[in-house]
mmCIF file of C-alpha atoms and ligand atoms in Angstrom:
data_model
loop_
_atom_site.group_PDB
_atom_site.id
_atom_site.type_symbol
_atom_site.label_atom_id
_atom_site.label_comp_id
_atom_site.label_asym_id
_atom_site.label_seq_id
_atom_site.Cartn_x
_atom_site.Cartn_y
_atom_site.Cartn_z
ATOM 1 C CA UNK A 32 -10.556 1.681 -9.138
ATOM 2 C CA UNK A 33 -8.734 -1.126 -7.076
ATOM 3 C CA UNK A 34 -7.145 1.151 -5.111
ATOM 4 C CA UNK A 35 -10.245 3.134 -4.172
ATOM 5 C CA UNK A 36 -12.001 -0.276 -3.188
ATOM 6 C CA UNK A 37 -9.139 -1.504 -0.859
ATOM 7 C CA UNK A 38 -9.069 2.023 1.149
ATOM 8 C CA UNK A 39 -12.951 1.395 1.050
ATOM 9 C CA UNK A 40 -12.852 -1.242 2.887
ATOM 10 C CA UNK A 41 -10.262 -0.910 5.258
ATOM 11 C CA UNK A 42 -12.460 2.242 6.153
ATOM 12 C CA UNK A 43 -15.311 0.213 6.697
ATOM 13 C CA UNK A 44 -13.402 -2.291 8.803
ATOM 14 C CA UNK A 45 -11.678 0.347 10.511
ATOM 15 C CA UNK A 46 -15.259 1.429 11.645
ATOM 16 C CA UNK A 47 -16.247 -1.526 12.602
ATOM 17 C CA UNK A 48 -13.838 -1.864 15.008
ATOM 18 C CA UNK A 49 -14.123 1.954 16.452
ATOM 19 C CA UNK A 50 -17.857 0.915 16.975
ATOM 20 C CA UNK A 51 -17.514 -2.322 18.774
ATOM 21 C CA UNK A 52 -15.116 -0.483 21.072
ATOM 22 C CA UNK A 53 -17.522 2.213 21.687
ATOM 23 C CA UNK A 54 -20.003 -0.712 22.412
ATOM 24 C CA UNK A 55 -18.090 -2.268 24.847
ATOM 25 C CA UNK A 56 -16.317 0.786 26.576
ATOM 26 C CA UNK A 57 -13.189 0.559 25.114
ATOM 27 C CA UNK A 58 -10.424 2.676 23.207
ATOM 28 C CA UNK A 59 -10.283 1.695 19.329
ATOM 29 C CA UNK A 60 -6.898 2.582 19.786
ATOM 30 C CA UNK A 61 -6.315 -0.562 21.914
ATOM 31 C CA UNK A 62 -7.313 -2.600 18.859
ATOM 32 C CA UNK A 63 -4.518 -3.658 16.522
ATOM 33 C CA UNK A 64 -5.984 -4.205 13.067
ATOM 34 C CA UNK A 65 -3.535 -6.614 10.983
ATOM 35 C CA UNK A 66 -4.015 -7.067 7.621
ATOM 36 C CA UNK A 67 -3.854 -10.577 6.807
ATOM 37 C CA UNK A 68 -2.210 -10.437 3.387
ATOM 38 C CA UNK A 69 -1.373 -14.639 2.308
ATOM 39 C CA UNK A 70 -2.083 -14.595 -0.987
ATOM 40 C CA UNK A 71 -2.496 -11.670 -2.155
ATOM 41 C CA UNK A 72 0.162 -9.858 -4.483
ATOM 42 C CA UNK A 73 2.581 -6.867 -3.888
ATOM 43 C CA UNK A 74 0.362 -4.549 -6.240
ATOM 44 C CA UNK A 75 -2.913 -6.323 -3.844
ATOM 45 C CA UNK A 76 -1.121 -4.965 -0.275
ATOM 46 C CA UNK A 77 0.347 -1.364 -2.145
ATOM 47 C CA UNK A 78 -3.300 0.277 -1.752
ATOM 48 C CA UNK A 79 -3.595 -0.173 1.812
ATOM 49 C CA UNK A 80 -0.029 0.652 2.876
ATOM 50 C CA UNK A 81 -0.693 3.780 1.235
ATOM 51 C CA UNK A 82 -3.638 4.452 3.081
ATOM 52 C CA UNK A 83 -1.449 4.023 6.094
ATOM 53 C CA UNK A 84 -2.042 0.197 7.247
ATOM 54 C CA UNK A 85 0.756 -0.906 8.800
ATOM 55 C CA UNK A 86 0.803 -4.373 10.446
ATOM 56 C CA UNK A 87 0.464 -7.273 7.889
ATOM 57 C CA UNK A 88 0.191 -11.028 8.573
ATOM 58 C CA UNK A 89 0.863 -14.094 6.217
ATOM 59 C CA UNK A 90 0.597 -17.510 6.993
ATOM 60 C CA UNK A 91 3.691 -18.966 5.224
ATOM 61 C CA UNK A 92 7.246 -18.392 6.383
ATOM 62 C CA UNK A 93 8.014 -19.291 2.421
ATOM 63 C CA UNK A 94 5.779 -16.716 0.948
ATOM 64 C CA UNK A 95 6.737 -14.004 2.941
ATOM 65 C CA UNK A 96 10.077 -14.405 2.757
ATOM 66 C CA UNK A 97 8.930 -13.570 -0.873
ATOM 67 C CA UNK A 98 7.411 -10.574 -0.905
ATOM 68 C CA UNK A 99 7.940 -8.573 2.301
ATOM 69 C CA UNK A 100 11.737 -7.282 2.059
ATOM 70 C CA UNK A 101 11.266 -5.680 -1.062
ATOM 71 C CA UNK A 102 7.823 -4.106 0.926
ATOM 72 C CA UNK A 103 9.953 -3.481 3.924
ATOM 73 C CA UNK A 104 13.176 -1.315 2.050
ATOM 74 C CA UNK A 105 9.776 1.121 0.716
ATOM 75 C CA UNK A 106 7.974 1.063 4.312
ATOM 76 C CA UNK A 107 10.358 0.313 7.299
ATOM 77 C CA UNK A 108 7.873 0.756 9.636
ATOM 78 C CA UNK A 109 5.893 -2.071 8.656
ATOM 79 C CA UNK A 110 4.839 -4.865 11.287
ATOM 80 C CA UNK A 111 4.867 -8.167 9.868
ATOM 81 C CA UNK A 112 2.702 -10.862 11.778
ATOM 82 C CA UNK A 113 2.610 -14.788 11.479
ATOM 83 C CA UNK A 114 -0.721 -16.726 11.732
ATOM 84 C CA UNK A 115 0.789 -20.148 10.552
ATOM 85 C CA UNK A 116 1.871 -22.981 11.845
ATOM 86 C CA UNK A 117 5.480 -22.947 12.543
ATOM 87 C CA UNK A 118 8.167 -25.695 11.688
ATOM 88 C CA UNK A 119 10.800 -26.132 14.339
ATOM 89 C CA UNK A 120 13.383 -26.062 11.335
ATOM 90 C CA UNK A 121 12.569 -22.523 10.066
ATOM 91 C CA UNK A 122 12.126 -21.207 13.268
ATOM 92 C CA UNK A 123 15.482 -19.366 12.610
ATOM 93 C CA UNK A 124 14.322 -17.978 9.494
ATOM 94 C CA UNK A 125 10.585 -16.689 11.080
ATOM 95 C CA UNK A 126 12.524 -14.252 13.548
ATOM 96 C CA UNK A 127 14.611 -12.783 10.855
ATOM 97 C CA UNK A 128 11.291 -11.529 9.198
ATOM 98 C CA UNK A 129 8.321 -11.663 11.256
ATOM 99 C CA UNK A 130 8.173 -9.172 14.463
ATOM 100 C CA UNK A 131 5.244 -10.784 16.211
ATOM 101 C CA UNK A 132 4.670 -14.645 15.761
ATOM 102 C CA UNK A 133 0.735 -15.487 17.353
ATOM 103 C CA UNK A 134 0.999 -19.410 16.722
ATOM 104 C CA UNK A 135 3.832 -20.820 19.085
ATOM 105 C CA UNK A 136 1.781 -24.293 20.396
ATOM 106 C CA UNK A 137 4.562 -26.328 21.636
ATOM 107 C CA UNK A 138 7.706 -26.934 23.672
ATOM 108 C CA UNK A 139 10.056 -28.210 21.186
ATOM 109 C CA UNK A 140 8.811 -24.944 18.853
ATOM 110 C CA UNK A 141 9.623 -22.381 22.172
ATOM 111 C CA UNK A 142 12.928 -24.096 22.379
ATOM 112 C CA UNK A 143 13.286 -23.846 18.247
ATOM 113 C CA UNK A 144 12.917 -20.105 18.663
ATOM 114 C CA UNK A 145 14.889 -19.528 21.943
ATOM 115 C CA UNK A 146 17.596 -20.659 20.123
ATOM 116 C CA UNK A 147 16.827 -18.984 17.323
ATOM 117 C CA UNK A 148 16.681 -15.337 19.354
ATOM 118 C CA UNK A 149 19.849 -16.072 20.796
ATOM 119 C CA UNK A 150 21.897 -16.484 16.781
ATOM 120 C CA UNK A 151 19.975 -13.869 15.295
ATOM 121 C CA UNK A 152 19.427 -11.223 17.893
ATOM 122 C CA UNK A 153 16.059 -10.723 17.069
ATOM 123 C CA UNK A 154 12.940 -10.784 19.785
ATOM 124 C CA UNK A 155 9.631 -11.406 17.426
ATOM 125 C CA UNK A 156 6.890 -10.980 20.183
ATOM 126 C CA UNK A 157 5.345 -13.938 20.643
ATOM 127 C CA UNK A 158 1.583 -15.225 21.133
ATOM 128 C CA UNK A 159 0.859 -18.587 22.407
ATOM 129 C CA UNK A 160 -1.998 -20.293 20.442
ATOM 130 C CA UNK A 161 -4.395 -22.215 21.957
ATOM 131 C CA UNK A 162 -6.644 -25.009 20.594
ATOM 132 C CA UNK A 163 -9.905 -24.396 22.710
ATOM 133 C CA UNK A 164 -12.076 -27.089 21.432
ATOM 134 C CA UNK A 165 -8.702 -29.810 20.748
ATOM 135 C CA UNK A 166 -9.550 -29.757 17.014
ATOM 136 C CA UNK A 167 -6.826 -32.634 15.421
ATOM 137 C CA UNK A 168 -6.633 -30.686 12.217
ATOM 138 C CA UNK A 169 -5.865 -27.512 13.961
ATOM 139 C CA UNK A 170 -2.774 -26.214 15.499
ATOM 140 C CA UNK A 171 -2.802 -24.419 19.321
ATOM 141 C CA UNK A 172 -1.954 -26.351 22.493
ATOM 142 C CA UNK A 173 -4.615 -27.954 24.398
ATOM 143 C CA UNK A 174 -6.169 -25.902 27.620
ATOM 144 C CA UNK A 175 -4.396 -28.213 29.811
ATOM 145 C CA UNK A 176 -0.974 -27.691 28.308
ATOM 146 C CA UNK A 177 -0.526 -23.599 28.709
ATOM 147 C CA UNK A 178 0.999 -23.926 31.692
ATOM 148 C CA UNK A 179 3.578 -25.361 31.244
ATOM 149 C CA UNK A 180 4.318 -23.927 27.650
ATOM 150 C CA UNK A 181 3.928 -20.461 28.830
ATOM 151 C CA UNK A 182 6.349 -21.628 31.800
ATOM 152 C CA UNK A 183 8.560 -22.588 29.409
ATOM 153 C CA UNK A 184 8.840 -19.631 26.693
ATOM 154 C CA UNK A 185 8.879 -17.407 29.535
ATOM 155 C CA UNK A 186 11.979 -19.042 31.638
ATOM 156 C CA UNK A 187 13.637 -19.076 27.833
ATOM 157 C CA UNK A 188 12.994 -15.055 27.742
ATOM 158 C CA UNK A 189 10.428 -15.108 25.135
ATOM 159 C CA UNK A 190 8.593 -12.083 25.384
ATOM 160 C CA UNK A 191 4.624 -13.652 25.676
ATOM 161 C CA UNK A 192 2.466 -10.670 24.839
ATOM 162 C CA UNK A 193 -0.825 -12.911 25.021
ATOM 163 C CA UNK A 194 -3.092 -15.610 23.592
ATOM 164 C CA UNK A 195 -4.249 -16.378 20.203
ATOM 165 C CA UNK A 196 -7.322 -18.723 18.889
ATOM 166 C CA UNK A 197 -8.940 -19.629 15.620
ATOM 167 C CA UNK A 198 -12.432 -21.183 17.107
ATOM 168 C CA UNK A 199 -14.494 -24.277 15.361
ATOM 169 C CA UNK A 200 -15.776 -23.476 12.304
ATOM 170 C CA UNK A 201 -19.381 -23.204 11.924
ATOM 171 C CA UNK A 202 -20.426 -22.282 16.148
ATOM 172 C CA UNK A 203 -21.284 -19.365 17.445
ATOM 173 C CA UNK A 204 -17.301 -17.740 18.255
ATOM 174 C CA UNK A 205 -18.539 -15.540 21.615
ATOM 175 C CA UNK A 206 -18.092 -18.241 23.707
ATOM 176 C CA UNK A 207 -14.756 -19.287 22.898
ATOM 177 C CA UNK A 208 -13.320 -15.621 22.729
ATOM 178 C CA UNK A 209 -14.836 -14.844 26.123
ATOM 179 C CA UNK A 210 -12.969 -18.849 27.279
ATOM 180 C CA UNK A 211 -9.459 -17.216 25.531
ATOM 181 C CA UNK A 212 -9.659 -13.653 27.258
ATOM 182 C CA UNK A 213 -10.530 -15.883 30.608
ATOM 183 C CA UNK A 214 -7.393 -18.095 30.301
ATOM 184 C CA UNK A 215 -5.157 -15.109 29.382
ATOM 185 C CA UNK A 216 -6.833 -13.156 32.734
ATOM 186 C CA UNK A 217 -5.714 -16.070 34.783
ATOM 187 C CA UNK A 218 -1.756 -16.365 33.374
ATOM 188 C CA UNK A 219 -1.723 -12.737 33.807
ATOM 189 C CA UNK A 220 -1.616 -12.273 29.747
ATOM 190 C CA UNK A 221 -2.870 -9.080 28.424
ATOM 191 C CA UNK A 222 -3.048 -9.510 24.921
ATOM 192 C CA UNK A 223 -5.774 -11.199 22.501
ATOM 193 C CA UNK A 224 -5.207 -12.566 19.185
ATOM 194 C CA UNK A 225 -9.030 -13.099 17.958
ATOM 195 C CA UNK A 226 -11.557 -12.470 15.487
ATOM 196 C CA UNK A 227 -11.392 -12.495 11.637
ATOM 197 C CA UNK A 228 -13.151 -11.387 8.538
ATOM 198 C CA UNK A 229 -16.855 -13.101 10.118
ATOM 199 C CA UNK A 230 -16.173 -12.042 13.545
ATOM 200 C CA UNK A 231 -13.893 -9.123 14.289
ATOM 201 C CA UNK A 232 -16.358 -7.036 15.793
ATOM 202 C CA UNK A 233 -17.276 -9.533 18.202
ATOM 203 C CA UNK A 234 -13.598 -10.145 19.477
ATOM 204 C CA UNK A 235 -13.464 -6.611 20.131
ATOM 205 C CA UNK A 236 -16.363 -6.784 22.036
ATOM 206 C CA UNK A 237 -15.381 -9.440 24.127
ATOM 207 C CA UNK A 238 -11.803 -7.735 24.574
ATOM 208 C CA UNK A 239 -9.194 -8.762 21.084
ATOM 209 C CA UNK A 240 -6.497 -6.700 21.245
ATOM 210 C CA UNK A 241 -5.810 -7.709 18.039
ATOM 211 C CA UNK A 242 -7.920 -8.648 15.140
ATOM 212 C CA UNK A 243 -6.854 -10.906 11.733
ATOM 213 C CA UNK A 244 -8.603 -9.684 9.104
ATOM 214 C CA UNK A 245 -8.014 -10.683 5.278
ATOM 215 C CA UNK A 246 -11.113 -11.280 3.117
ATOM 216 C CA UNK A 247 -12.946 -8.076 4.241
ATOM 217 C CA UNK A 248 -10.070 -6.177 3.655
ATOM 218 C CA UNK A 249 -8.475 -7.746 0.067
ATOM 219 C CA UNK A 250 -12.080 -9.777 -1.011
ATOM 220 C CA UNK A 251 -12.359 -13.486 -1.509
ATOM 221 C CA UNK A 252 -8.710 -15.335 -1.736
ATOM 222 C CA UNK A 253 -8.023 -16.158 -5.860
ATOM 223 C CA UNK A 254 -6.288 -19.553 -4.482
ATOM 224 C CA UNK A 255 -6.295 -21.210 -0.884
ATOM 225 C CA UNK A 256 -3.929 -20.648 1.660
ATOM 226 C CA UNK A 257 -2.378 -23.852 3.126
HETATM 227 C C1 PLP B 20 -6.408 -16.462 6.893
HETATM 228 C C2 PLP B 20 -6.385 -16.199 8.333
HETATM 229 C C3 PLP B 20 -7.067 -15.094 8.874
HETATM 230 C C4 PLP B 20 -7.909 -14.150 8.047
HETATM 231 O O1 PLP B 20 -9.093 -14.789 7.653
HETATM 232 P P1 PLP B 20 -10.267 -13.964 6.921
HETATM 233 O O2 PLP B 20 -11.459 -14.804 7.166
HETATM 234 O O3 PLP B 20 -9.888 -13.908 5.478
HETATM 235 O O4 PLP B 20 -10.341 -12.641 7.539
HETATM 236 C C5 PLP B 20 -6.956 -14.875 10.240
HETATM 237 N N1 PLP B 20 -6.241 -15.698 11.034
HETATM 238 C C6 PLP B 20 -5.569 -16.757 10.547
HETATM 239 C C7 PLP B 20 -4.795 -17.614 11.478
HETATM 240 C C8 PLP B 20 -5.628 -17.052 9.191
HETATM 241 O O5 PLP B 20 -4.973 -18.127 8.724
#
């Protein structure tokens, strides 16, 4: 029954993408759906990786540290994604088992994870996250401060596949997707790390590259994500 539901509704969100790209003249194929799995259980992410998902995100270096190698030995061609604030000190420990990281905000983090590249050998691609409307609670770097971050992790070798954003809660999210794809245009960035759940089909629409998408795909979290 559970399984049926989850392949349901990747489906559904599957189509949703396929017909915001139509929309908006693009290839679906151009569209990364990740499967934002914090939370949710080994038996919650099994359904979906059988039904050929592939790219996973969690928020906590801690928690998948947990359950992805075990995931990993059965599917070695998963992606796995972070969407979480990063500590400097586990920096090390988040290129051992992410491949992309989307929310590097900050010089002393893109020095954290040069060094980090350079003892473990891994290169997790990397997007920069950006805090559009300087939100306190929020992580990102402010507008003004890409520059020189993206200056920075690219000197170090970092390889900076784009921009990410989580916009305020609560407005209308076109106008800050269309403000991220704008900023990315201008540092010559060609990836997109927007929309979730609410507003995936929009992001496409306004040119995501790749979407973060947990609720519609697993249903309402049991407990909160930090
Ligand atoms: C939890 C989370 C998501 C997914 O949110 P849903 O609304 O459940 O789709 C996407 N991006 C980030 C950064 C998240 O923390």
């Amino acid at each position: 029954m559970e399984q049926i539901s989850a392949a349901h509704r990747l489906t559904q969100v599957r189509l949703g993408i396929q017909g915001a790209s139509r929309q908006a003249g693009r290839e679906a194929a151009d569209v990364t759906l990740i499967a934002v799995s914090k939370t949710q259980s080994a038996e919650a992410i099994a359904p979906l990786l059988e039904a050929g998902q592939r790219d996973f995100a969690e928020n906590r270096v801690q928690e998948a540290a947990a359950k992805w190698p075990a995931l990993r030995r059965l599917h070695p061609d998963i992606r796995l994604h972070l969407v979480g604030q990063l500590q400097s000190n586990k920096a090390e420990q988040a290129a051992e088992l992410f491949d992309v990281i989307h929310s590097v905000d900050r010089l002393s983090l893109v020095t954290a994870l040069i060094a980090a590249m350079e003892r473990t050998g891994r290169r997790p691609r990397c997007f920069l996250q950006v805090n559009l409307a300087g939100e306190t609670q929020k992580g990102g770097c402010l507008p003004d401060d890409l520059p020189d971050l993206l200056a920075a992790a690219r000197d170090g070798g970092l390889v900076v596949e784009g921009l990410m954003c989580i916009p305020p809660a609560g407005l209308e999210p076109a106008p800050w997707f269309a403000l991220l794809a704008e900023l990315a245009r201008r540092h010559d960035l060609t990836g997109l790390s927007m929309g979730m759940s609410g507003d995936y089909a929009t992001a496409v629409m306004i040119g995501a590259t790749h979407v973060r998408v947990g609720t519609a795909l697993f249903g309402e979290r049991v407990r909160a994500a930090a």
